[in-house]
Amino acid sequence: MPSVASLTKVLVTGFGQFSGIEKNPSWEIVSRLPTTLPNDIEIVIHPEAVPVAYHPVFNLVPQLYAENDFDLVLHIGVAAGRDYFAVEQSSSQSVNQNYGYQNSPDVDNKYFTVAEQTAAWADQSITIETDLDLPQVVELWQNKTSDIAFPPLNDASSAASDATGAAIERRNARAGSLVEVKGMNDFDYAATLDQAATDDVRWSDEVGFYLCGFIYYTGLAELGKTRARDLVFMHVPNLLSDEEIAMGVEVTTELINSLVESWREGKVESDPALEKDSEAKRPSREVSNHPSGQPAPSDCASELSLSTDDVLAHISFDDLKTVFQNVLADADAGSIAKRELLGHAGKALAHSRAQAEKECKAIIDGAERSYGRVMDAAYGLKGMATSDMVPGAMEQYLPRLTALLEQGPLVRGPELAWEAVQGVCECATHEWDGGEPRFQEGEEECDGFHERVDDLLLAICHAQEDQGNTAWLGPERVEDVRKLQQLPQRPCTYRYPKTLKFLGSEATPNPNRRRWHR
């Protein structure tokens, strides 16, 4: 595989002391890292421990990024109470939280208020994810650390409790009451989580709302202004002994190796010049006969001038798959442009019936690797459904997508989850080619599906209530539910009573209810 650059530089920081953590293991690890690694990797170490204080961090991050030449960024912090290492998928503002930067004091006994967050990040999404492929990184990381002897952690490590750990515990306690939604399929997502819980190095999406989450969100927002968010945050246990710190250095070194390996692979795949020289031959991403002479959608995620017919007429199936994959991987989460392009691509993919089921599986498999792609999967499948794709594939993958919606997105991104549930519902009730309904078994099956949707929507409402976002739970949400009531191909009488009762409304009869006979 060709080299992306002669040298890959990774900027690394660690935090200083704070209440309950006199000797922060994140800085103890960072200060002991080598400055170079084999395979042309340079580690750029920030020479001082980062203060555990909001305003110094907010001012430091832009300066740090501007003054250093780097390809990747790794911020490290401690999670007291954890006995494993974890890379975090995303971070959030705490404006919709009852706790967070606005009421968790830093070492200077100061806060970062809701007003300050709004002023600083008005143009940013509430939650931002890294652009790095963390599932792939974690797989590489686990392989590279499989021979490392992880010593039993000092009892003080697991017993320690600090502001970061307390925030995470509070958040997890809230989360635990939100996802008890009944399951109606055999996709054992819980088993996957149980397996992950045995790993010493893992993926996570619980960075918390203290300085760890704050520096991560600040960094993601800052990098996203000018470049890809090639940044990740790692939580380390409260390592105390020299043996534990030495092990932490080794684990961190292997994480850096894994980050660089994954990043370089992604660069090769996205750079046509490098791709041309690669042994793995892939379809060209250039579409020479584009009617406007503009770049293909794969080159510009916000290109919305193409209709689905344009896509079908001017782009090959292989190129279309590349477009779809690129949009899933590269566009900002929640982007309207991204979702519209996914809809176009999904519809066009459906016209190649032989490939439809394969693409469905690829979409869902991608969603299972990252909560941030669940909504993308909903939109992609919806695009396929509204193009009269063979219903068999949808029958197989809708339950898996719905199962994913019952997990983390309900807690981490309620607004996105709400929209994704709507997409799944529209997809499931679409009138298939030839007028065949999805619910072949009639009213009982249809009632069961829509009751499950009702449970999902209710769980999202509870998540918003727990986060103090009562303004979101207004008339617009009632209108959303009313629209779902009017969807076609509903032989059933189910009217979403649980969600409507929570929202202070009542279920009404459906004047457009349609029946059919077998």
Coordinates of C-alpha atoms in Angstrom, one line a residue:
M1 CA 0.0 0.0 0.0
P2 CA 1.4 3.4 -0.9
S3 CA 2.4 5.8 1.8
V4 CA 0.1 8.7 2.5
A5 CA 3.0 10.9 3.7
S6 CA 6.6 10.4 4.7
L7 CA 5.8 11.1 8.3
T8 CA 2.5 11.0 10.3
K9 CA 2.4 13.4 13.3
V10 CA 0.2 12.7 16.3
L11 CA -0.4 15.5 18.8
V12 CA -1.0 14.2 22.3
T13 CA -2.1 15.9 25.5
G14 CA -2.8 14.8 29.1
F15 CA -4.5 16.4 32.1
G16 CA -3.1 17.7 35.4
Q17 CA -4.3 17.1 38.9
F18 CA -7.8 17.8 40.2
S19 CA -9.9 16.9 43.2
G20 CA -9.2 13.3 44.3
I21 CA -6.5 12.8 41.6
E22 CA -3.3 14.2 42.8
K23 CA -1.2 12.4 40.2
N24 CA -3.1 12.3 37.0
P25 CA -2.2 9.1 35.1
S26 CA -3.1 10.7 31.7
W27 CA -0.2 13.1 32.1
E28 CA 2.0 10.4 33.6
I29 CA 1.5 8.4 30.5
V30 CA 1.9 11.2 28.0
S31 CA 5.1 12.5 29.6
R32 CA 6.7 9.1 29.2
L33 CA 5.7 8.5 25.5
P34 CA 8.5 8.2 23.0
T35 CA 8.7 11.0 20.5
T36 CA 9.0 8.7 17.5
L37 CA 7.7 5.2 16.6
P38 CA 8.6 2.9 13.8
N39 CA 6.8 3.2 10.5
D40 CA 7.3 7.0 10.2
I41 CA 5.3 8.2 13.2
E42 CA 6.2 11.3 15.2
I43 CA 4.5 11.9 18.5
V44 CA 4.1 15.7 19.2
I45 CA 3.7 15.9 23.0
H46 CA 2.3 19.1 24.5
P47 CA 5.0 19.9 27.1
E48 CA 2.7 20.6 30.0
A49 CA -0.2 18.9 31.7
V50 CA -3.5 20.6 30.6
P51 CA -5.2 22.3 33.5
V52 CA -8.5 20.8 34.6
A53 CA -10.3 24.1 34.0
Y54 CA -12.8 25.2 31.4
H55 CA -11.6 28.6 30.3
P56 CA -7.9 27.7 30.1
V57 CA -8.9 24.6 28.0
F58 CA -11.2 26.7 25.8
N59 CA -8.4 29.1 25.1
L60 CA -5.6 26.5 24.8
V61 CA -7.2 24.2 22.2
P62 CA -7.3 26.7 19.2
Q63 CA -3.8 27.9 20.0
L64 CA -2.5 24.3 20.4
Y65 CA -3.9 23.4 17.0
A66 CA -2.7 26.5 15.3
E67 CA 0.9 26.3 16.6
N68 CA 1.5 22.6 15.9
D69 CA 1.9 20.6 12.7
F70 CA -0.1 17.4 13.1
D71 CA -2.2 14.9 11.2
L72 CA -4.0 13.4 14.2
V73 CA -4.9 14.5 17.7
L74 CA -5.2 12.3 20.8
H75 CA -6.4 13.9 24.1
I76 CA -6.2 11.7 27.2
G77 CA -7.9 11.8 30.5
V78 CA -8.7 9.7 33.5
A79 CA -12.0 7.9 34.3
A80 CA -11.8 6.9 38.0
G81 CA -13.8 3.8 38.7
R82 CA -13.2 2.3 35.3
D83 CA -10.7 -0.6 35.0
Y84 CA -10.2 -0.5 31.2
F85 CA -9.0 1.9 28.5
A86 CA -11.5 3.3 26.0
V87 CA -11.7 5.6 23.0
E88 CA -14.8 7.8 22.9
Q89 CA -16.9 8.2 19.8
S90 CA -18.4 11.6 20.5
S91 CA -18.9 14.6 22.8
S92 CA -21.7 17.0 23.5
Q93 CA -22.6 20.4 24.8
S94 CA -24.3 20.2 28.1
V95 CA -27.0 22.9 27.4
N96 CA -29.8 20.3 27.5
Q97 CA -28.5 18.6 30.6
N98 CA -29.4 19.1 34.2
Y99 CA -25.7 18.7 35.0
G100 CA -22.6 19.4 33.1
Y101 CA -20.1 22.2 32.4
Q102 CA -22.5 24.8 33.7
N103 CA -22.7 23.3 37.2
S104 CA -19.7 21.0 37.7
P105 CA -17.0 23.3 39.1
D106 CA -13.4 22.9 37.7
V107 CA -10.2 23.2 39.8
D108 CA -10.6 27.0 39.8
N109 CA -14.2 26.6 41.1
K110 CA -15.5 28.0 37.8
Y111 CA -18.1 26.9 35.3
F112 CA -18.7 27.1 31.6
T113 CA -22.3 28.4 31.6
V114 CA -25.1 27.6 29.2
A115 CA -24.8 31.2 27.8
E116 CA -21.1 30.7 27.2
Q117 CA -21.7 27.4 25.4
T118 CA -24.4 28.9 23.2
A119 CA -22.2 31.9 22.3
A120 CA -19.1 29.7 21.6
W121 CA -20.9 26.9 19.7
A122 CA -24.0 28.4 18.2
D123 CA -23.2 27.0 14.8
Q124 CA -22.3 23.6 16.0
S125 CA -24.4 20.4 16.5
I126 CA -25.2 19.6 20.1
T127 CA -23.3 16.3 19.7
I128 CA -20.2 15.9 17.4
E129 CA -18.5 12.7 16.5
T130 CA -14.9 12.0 15.5
D131 CA -14.3 11.4 11.8
L132 CA -12.0 8.6 12.5
D133 CA -13.2 5.0 12.0
L134 CA -13.1 4.0 15.7
P135 CA -14.6 0.5 15.3
Q136 CA -11.7 -0.3 12.9
V137 CA -9.2 1.4 15.2
V138 CA -10.4 -0.6 18.2
E139 CA -10.2 -3.8 16.3
L140 CA -6.6 -3.0 15.4
W141 CA -5.9 -1.8 19.0
Q142 CA -7.2 -5.0 20.6
N143 CA -5.1 -7.1 18.3
K144 CA -2.0 -5.1 19.0
T145 CA -2.5 -5.3 22.8
S146 CA -3.5 -8.9 23.0
D147 CA -0.1 -9.9 24.4
I148 CA 0.1 -7.1 27.0
A149 CA -0.1 -8.3 30.6
F150 CA -2.7 -6.1 32.2
P151 CA -1.9 -6.1 36.0
P152 CA -4.7 -6.0 38.5
L153 CA -5.4 -2.4 39.2
N154 CA -4.6 -0.9 42.6
D155 CA -7.7 -1.0 44.9
A156 CA -7.5 2.7 45.2
S157 CA -7.9 2.9 41.4
S158 CA -11.3 1.2 41.4
A159 CA -12.4 2.9 44.5
A160 CA -11.6 6.4 43.5
S161 CA -14.5 8.8 42.8
D162 CA -14.1 12.2 41.2
A163 CA -16.1 14.7 39.3
T164 CA -15.6 12.9 36.0
G165 CA -16.6 9.5 37.3
A166 CA -19.6 10.9 39.2
A167 CA -20.8 12.7 36.1
I168 CA -20.6 9.4 34.1
E169 CA -22.3 7.5 36.8
R170 CA -25.2 10.0 36.9
R171 CA -25.5 9.8 33.2
N172 CA -25.4 6.0 33.1
A173 CA -28.0 5.9 35.9
R174 CA -30.3 8.0 33.8
A175 CA -29.6 6.0 30.7
G176 CA -30.5 2.7 32.4
S177 CA -34.1 3.7 32.8
L178 CA -34.6 4.8 29.2
V179 CA -33.8 1.7 27.1
E180 CA -36.1 -1.0 28.7
V181 CA -38.1 -1.3 25.5
K182 CA -39.5 -4.7 24.6
G183 CA -37.7 -6.6 21.9
M184 CA -39.5 -8.5 19.1
N185 CA -36.6 -10.0 17.2
D186 CA -33.6 -12.3 17.8
F187 CA -30.8 -9.8 17.2
D188 CA -28.8 -10.1 20.5
Y189 CA -27.3 -6.7 20.8
A190 CA -27.0 -7.1 24.6
A191 CA -24.6 -10.1 24.0
T192 CA -22.4 -7.8 21.9
L193 CA -22.2 -5.3 24.8
D194 CA -21.5 -8.1 27.3
Q195 CA -18.6 -9.3 25.1
A196 CA -17.2 -5.7 24.9
A197 CA -17.3 -5.5 28.6
T198 CA -14.6 -8.1 28.9
D199 CA -12.1 -6.2 26.9
D200 CA -9.3 -4.2 28.5
V201 CA -9.3 -1.8 25.5
R202 CA -12.6 -0.8 24.0
W203 CA -14.9 1.5 22.2
S204 CA -17.1 3.8 24.2
D205 CA -19.5 6.7 23.8
E206 CA -19.6 8.0 27.4
V207 CA -17.0 10.7 27.6
G208 CA -19.1 12.6 30.2
F209 CA -19.7 16.2 31.0
Y210 CA -16.6 17.3 32.8
L211 CA -13.3 18.4 31.4
C212 CA -12.8 15.2 29.4
G213 CA -16.0 15.8 27.5
F214 CA -15.2 19.6 27.4
I215 CA -11.8 19.3 25.8
Y216 CA -13.1 16.7 23.3
Y217 CA -16.1 18.8 22.2
T218 CA -13.9 21.9 22.0
G219 CA -11.4 20.1 19.9
L220 CA -14.0 18.5 17.6
A221 CA -15.7 21.9 17.0
E222 CA -12.4 23.6 16.4
L223 CA -11.0 21.0 14.0
G224 CA -14.2 20.9 12.1
K225 CA -13.9 24.5 11.1
T226 CA -11.1 23.9 8.7
R227 CA -10.5 20.1 8.3
A228 CA -11.6 16.6 9.0
R229 CA -12.1 15.8 12.7
D230 CA -9.2 13.4 12.9
L231 CA -9.3 13.5 16.7
V232 CA -10.1 11.1 19.5
F233 CA -10.3 11.1 23.3
M234 CA -9.1 8.2 25.3
H235 CA -10.1 7.5 28.9
V236 CA -7.6 5.6 31.1
P237 CA -8.1 4.0 34.5
N238 CA -6.7 5.6 37.6
L239 CA -3.3 4.0 37.3
L240 CA -1.1 4.5 40.3
S241 CA 1.9 2.2 40.4
D242 CA 4.9 2.4 38.2
E243 CA 3.9 -1.0 36.7
E244 CA 0.5 0.3 35.8
I245 CA 1.8 3.5 34.3
A246 CA 4.3 1.5 32.2
M247 CA 1.5 -0.7 31.0
G248 CA -0.5 2.5 30.2
V249 CA 2.4 3.8 28.0
E250 CA 2.5 0.6 26.1
V251 CA -1.3 0.5 25.6
T252 CA -1.3 4.2 24.4
T253 CA 1.6 3.5 22.0
E254 CA -0.4 0.8 20.4
L255 CA -3.4 3.0 20.2
I256 CA -1.3 5.6 18.3
N257 CA -0.1 2.9 16.0
S258 CA -3.7 1.7 15.4
L259 CA -4.9 5.3 14.8
V260 CA -2.2 6.0 12.2
E261 CA -2.7 2.6 10.5
S262 CA -6.5 3.2 10.1
W263 CA -6.1 6.8 9.1
R264 CA -3.5 6.0 6.5
E265 CA -5.7 3.3 5.0
G266 CA -8.6 5.8 4.9
K267 CA -6.5 8.3 3.1
V268 CA -5.4 5.8 0.5
E269 CA -9.1 4.9 -0.1
S270 CA -10.2 8.5 -0.5
D271 CA -7.3 9.8 -2.6
P272 CA -7.7 8.9 -6.3
A273 CA -3.9 9.4 -6.9
L274 CA -3.0 7.0 -4.2
E275 CA -5.8 4.7 -5.1
K276 CA -4.5 4.4 -8.6
D277 CA -1.2 3.0 -7.3
S278 CA -2.8 0.7 -4.8
E279 CA -3.0 -3.1 -5.4
A280 CA -6.6 -3.0 -4.5
K281 CA -8.4 -1.8 -7.6
R282 CA -11.6 0.1 -6.9
P283 CA -14.1 1.8 -9.3
S284 CA -13.3 5.3 -10.4
R285 CA -15.1 8.1 -8.5
E286 CA -15.0 10.5 -11.4
V287 CA -18.2 10.7 -13.6
S288 CA -17.0 12.1 -16.9
N289 CA -20.5 12.4 -18.4
H290 CA -22.1 14.3 -15.6
P291 CA -24.6 16.7 -17.3
S292 CA -23.4 19.8 -15.6
G293 CA -19.7 19.0 -15.6
Q294 CA -19.8 19.2 -11.8
P295 CA -18.0 16.7 -9.6
A296 CA -19.9 13.6 -8.7
P297 CA -21.8 13.6 -5.3
S298 CA -18.9 11.6 -3.8
D299 CA -16.7 14.7 -4.2
C300 CA -19.3 17.0 -2.5
A301 CA -21.7 15.8 0.1
S302 CA -23.7 19.0 -0.1
E303 CA -24.4 18.6 -3.9
L304 CA -28.2 18.5 -4.0
S305 CA -28.9 19.5 -7.6
L306 CA -29.1 15.9 -8.8
S307 CA -32.4 14.2 -8.8
T308 CA -32.7 10.5 -8.4
D309 CA -33.3 10.2 -12.2
D310 CA -30.0 12.2 -12.8
V311 CA -28.2 9.8 -10.5
L312 CA -29.5 6.8 -12.4
A313 CA -28.8 8.2 -15.8
H314 CA -25.3 9.5 -15.2
I315 CA -23.6 7.2 -12.7
S316 CA -22.7 3.6 -12.8
F317 CA -23.8 1.2 -10.0
D318 CA -20.2 0.7 -8.7
D319 CA -19.8 4.5 -8.6
L320 CA -23.1 4.8 -6.8
K321 CA -22.0 2.4 -4.1
T322 CA -18.9 4.5 -3.7
V323 CA -21.0 7.6 -3.3
F324 CA -23.2 5.9 -0.7
Q325 CA -20.2 4.7 1.3
N326 CA -18.4 8.1 1.1
V327 CA -21.5 10.0 2.3
L328 CA -21.9 7.5 5.2
A329 CA -18.3 7.9 6.2
D330 CA -17.4 11.5 5.5
A331 CA -20.4 13.9 5.8
D332 CA -21.3 15.5 9.1
A333 CA -23.7 13.7 11.3
G334 CA -27.2 15.0 11.0
S335 CA -26.4 17.0 7.8
I336 CA -29.5 17.6 5.7
A337 CA -27.4 17.4 2.6
K338 CA -26.1 14.0 3.7
R339 CA -29.6 12.6 4.3
E340 CA -31.0 13.9 1.0
L341 CA -28.1 12.3 -0.9
L342 CA -28.5 9.1 1.0
G343 CA -32.2 9.1 -0.1
H344 CA -31.2 9.6 -3.7
A345 CA -28.5 6.9 -3.5
G346 CA -30.9 4.5 -1.7
K347 CA -33.5 4.9 -4.3
A348 CA -31.1 4.4 -7.2
L349 CA -29.5 1.4 -5.6
A350 CA -32.9 -0.2 -5.3
H351 CA -33.2 -0.2 -9.1
S352 CA -30.6 -2.9 -9.3
R353 CA -32.7 -5.6 -7.6
A354 CA -29.9 -8.2 -7.6
Q355 CA -27.8 -5.9 -5.4
A356 CA -30.5 -4.5 -3.1
E357 CA -30.3 -7.1 -0.3
K358 CA -26.5 -7.0 -0.3
E359 CA -26.6 -3.2 0.1
C360 CA -29.2 -3.4 2.8
K361 CA -26.9 -5.7 4.8
A362 CA -24.0 -3.3 4.3
I363 CA -26.0 -0.4 5.5
I364 CA -27.1 -2.2 8.7
D365 CA -23.7 -3.6 9.4
G366 CA -22.3 -0.1 9.2
A367 CA -25.0 1.1 11.6
E368 CA -24.1 -1.6 14.1
R369 CA -20.5 -0.4 14.2
S370 CA -21.5 3.2 15.2
Y371 CA -24.5 4.7 16.9
G372 CA -23.9 7.8 14.8
R373 CA -24.9 5.8 11.6
V374 CA -28.2 4.5 12.8
M375 CA -30.0 7.5 11.4
D376 CA -28.1 7.2 8.2
A377 CA -29.2 3.6 7.9
A378 CA -32.8 4.6 8.5
Y379 CA -32.7 7.1 5.7
G380 CA -30.9 4.8 3.3
L381 CA -33.4 2.0 3.8
K382 CA -36.2 4.5 3.5
G383 CA -34.8 5.6 0.1
M384 CA -34.8 2.0 -1.0
A385 CA -38.3 1.3 0.2
T386 CA -39.8 4.3 -1.6
S387 CA -38.2 3.0 -4.8
D388 CA -40.2 -0.2 -4.6
M389 CA -37.3 -2.4 -3.6
V390 CA -38.1 -6.1 -3.1
P391 CA -39.8 -6.2 0.3
G392 CA -37.9 -9.4 1.3
A393 CA -34.7 -7.6 2.2
M394 CA -36.6 -4.9 4.1
E395 CA -38.4 -7.6 6.1
Q396 CA -35.0 -9.1 7.1
Y397 CA -33.3 -5.9 8.1
L398 CA -36.0 -3.6 9.6
P399 CA -36.0 -5.6 12.9
R400 CA -32.3 -5.2 13.2
L401 CA -32.4 -1.5 12.6
T402 CA -35.3 -1.1 15.1
A403 CA -33.2 -3.1 17.7
L404 CA -30.4 -0.6 17.2
L405 CA -32.7 2.3 17.8
E406 CA -33.6 0.8 21.2
Q407 CA -30.1 1.2 22.4
G408 CA -27.8 4.2 22.8
P409 CA -29.3 6.7 20.4
L410 CA -32.3 7.1 22.6
V411 CA -30.0 8.4 25.3
R412 CA -27.2 10.1 23.4
G413 CA -29.1 11.7 20.6
P414 CA -32.9 11.8 21.2
E415 CA -33.7 14.2 18.4
L416 CA -31.9 12.1 15.9
A417 CA -33.4 8.9 17.2
W418 CA -36.9 10.4 16.9
E419 CA -36.4 11.3 13.3
A420 CA -34.9 7.8 12.6
V421 CA -37.9 6.1 14.2
Q422 CA -40.1 8.1 11.9
G423 CA -38.0 7.0 8.9
V424 CA -38.4 3.3 9.9
C425 CA -42.1 3.7 10.3
E426 CA -42.5 5.3 6.9
C427 CA -40.3 2.7 5.4
A428 CA -42.3 -0.2 6.9
T429 CA -45.7 1.2 5.8
H430 CA -44.7 2.0 2.3
E431 CA -47.0 0.6 -0.4
W432 CA -44.8 -1.9 -2.3
D433 CA -44.7 -2.5 -6.0
G434 CA -48.0 -4.1 -7.0
G435 CA -49.8 -2.8 -3.9
E436 CA -48.6 -5.5 -1.6
P437 CA -48.5 -4.3 2.1
R438 CA -45.7 -5.0 4.5
F439 CA -48.0 -6.5 7.1
Q440 CA -49.1 -9.7 5.3
E441 CA -50.6 -11.1 8.5
G442 CA -53.0 -8.2 8.7
E443 CA -54.2 -6.2 11.7
E444 CA -52.5 -8.1 14.6
E445 CA -49.0 -7.8 13.0
C446 CA -49.6 -4.2 12.1
D447 CA -50.7 -3.4 15.7
G448 CA -47.6 -5.0 17.1
F449 CA -45.3 -3.0 14.9
H450 CA -46.9 0.3 15.6
E451 CA -47.0 -0.4 19.4
R452 CA -43.3 -1.0 19.2
V453 CA -42.9 2.3 17.5
D454 CA -45.0 3.9 20.2
D455 CA -42.7 2.4 22.9
L456 CA -39.6 3.8 21.0
L457 CA -41.1 7.3 20.8
L458 CA -42.1 7.2 24.4
A459 CA -38.6 6.2 25.5
I460 CA -37.2 9.2 23.5
C461 CA -39.7 11.5 25.2
H462 CA -38.6 10.2 28.6
A463 CA -34.9 10.8 27.5
Q464 CA -35.7 14.4 26.6
E465 CA -37.6 14.9 29.9
D466 CA -34.7 13.5 31.9
Q467 CA -32.4 15.9 30.1
G468 CA -34.6 18.9 31.0
N469 CA -35.4 19.6 27.3
T470 CA -39.2 20.1 28.0
A471 CA -39.4 22.8 25.2
W472 CA -38.8 20.0 22.7
L473 CA -41.8 18.1 24.0
G474 CA -44.4 20.5 22.5
P475 CA -47.0 20.7 19.8
E476 CA -44.6 19.8 17.0
R477 CA -44.0 16.4 18.5
V478 CA -47.8 15.8 18.7
E479 CA -48.0 16.8 15.0
D480 CA -45.2 14.3 14.2
V481 CA -47.2 11.5 15.8
R482 CA -50.4 12.6 14.0
K483 CA -48.5 12.3 10.7
L484 CA -47.5 8.8 11.5
Q485 CA -51.2 8.0 12.2
Q486 CA -52.0 9.0 8.6
L487 CA -49.4 6.8 6.9
P488 CA -50.8 4.5 4.2
Q489 CA -51.1 0.7 4.4
R490 CA -52.3 0.6 8.0
P491 CA -54.8 -2.2 8.4
C492 CA -54.6 -1.7 12.2
T493 CA -56.3 0.5 14.7
Y494 CA -53.2 1.3 16.8
R495 CA -53.1 5.1 17.5
Y496 CA -49.9 5.7 19.6
P497 CA -51.7 6.2 22.8
K498 CA -48.7 6.0 25.1
T499 CA -46.7 8.8 23.4
L500 CA -49.8 11.0 22.9
K501 CA -50.7 10.6 26.6
F502 CA -47.2 11.6 27.6
L503 CA -47.4 14.7 25.3
G504 CA -50.8 15.6 26.8
S505 CA -52.9 14.7 23.8
E506 CA -55.3 12.0 22.9
A507 CA -55.4 9.4 20.2
T508 CA -58.0 10.1 17.4
P509 CA -59.5 7.8 14.8
N510 CA -57.7 7.5 11.5
P511 CA -60.1 8.7 8.7
N512 CA -57.7 7.3 6.1
R513 CA -57.4 3.9 7.5
R514 CA -57.2 1.3 4.8
R515 CA -58.0 -2.4 4.8
W516 CA -57.4 -5.3 2.4
H517 CA -58.3 -8.9 2.2
R518 CA -56.1 -11.8 1.6

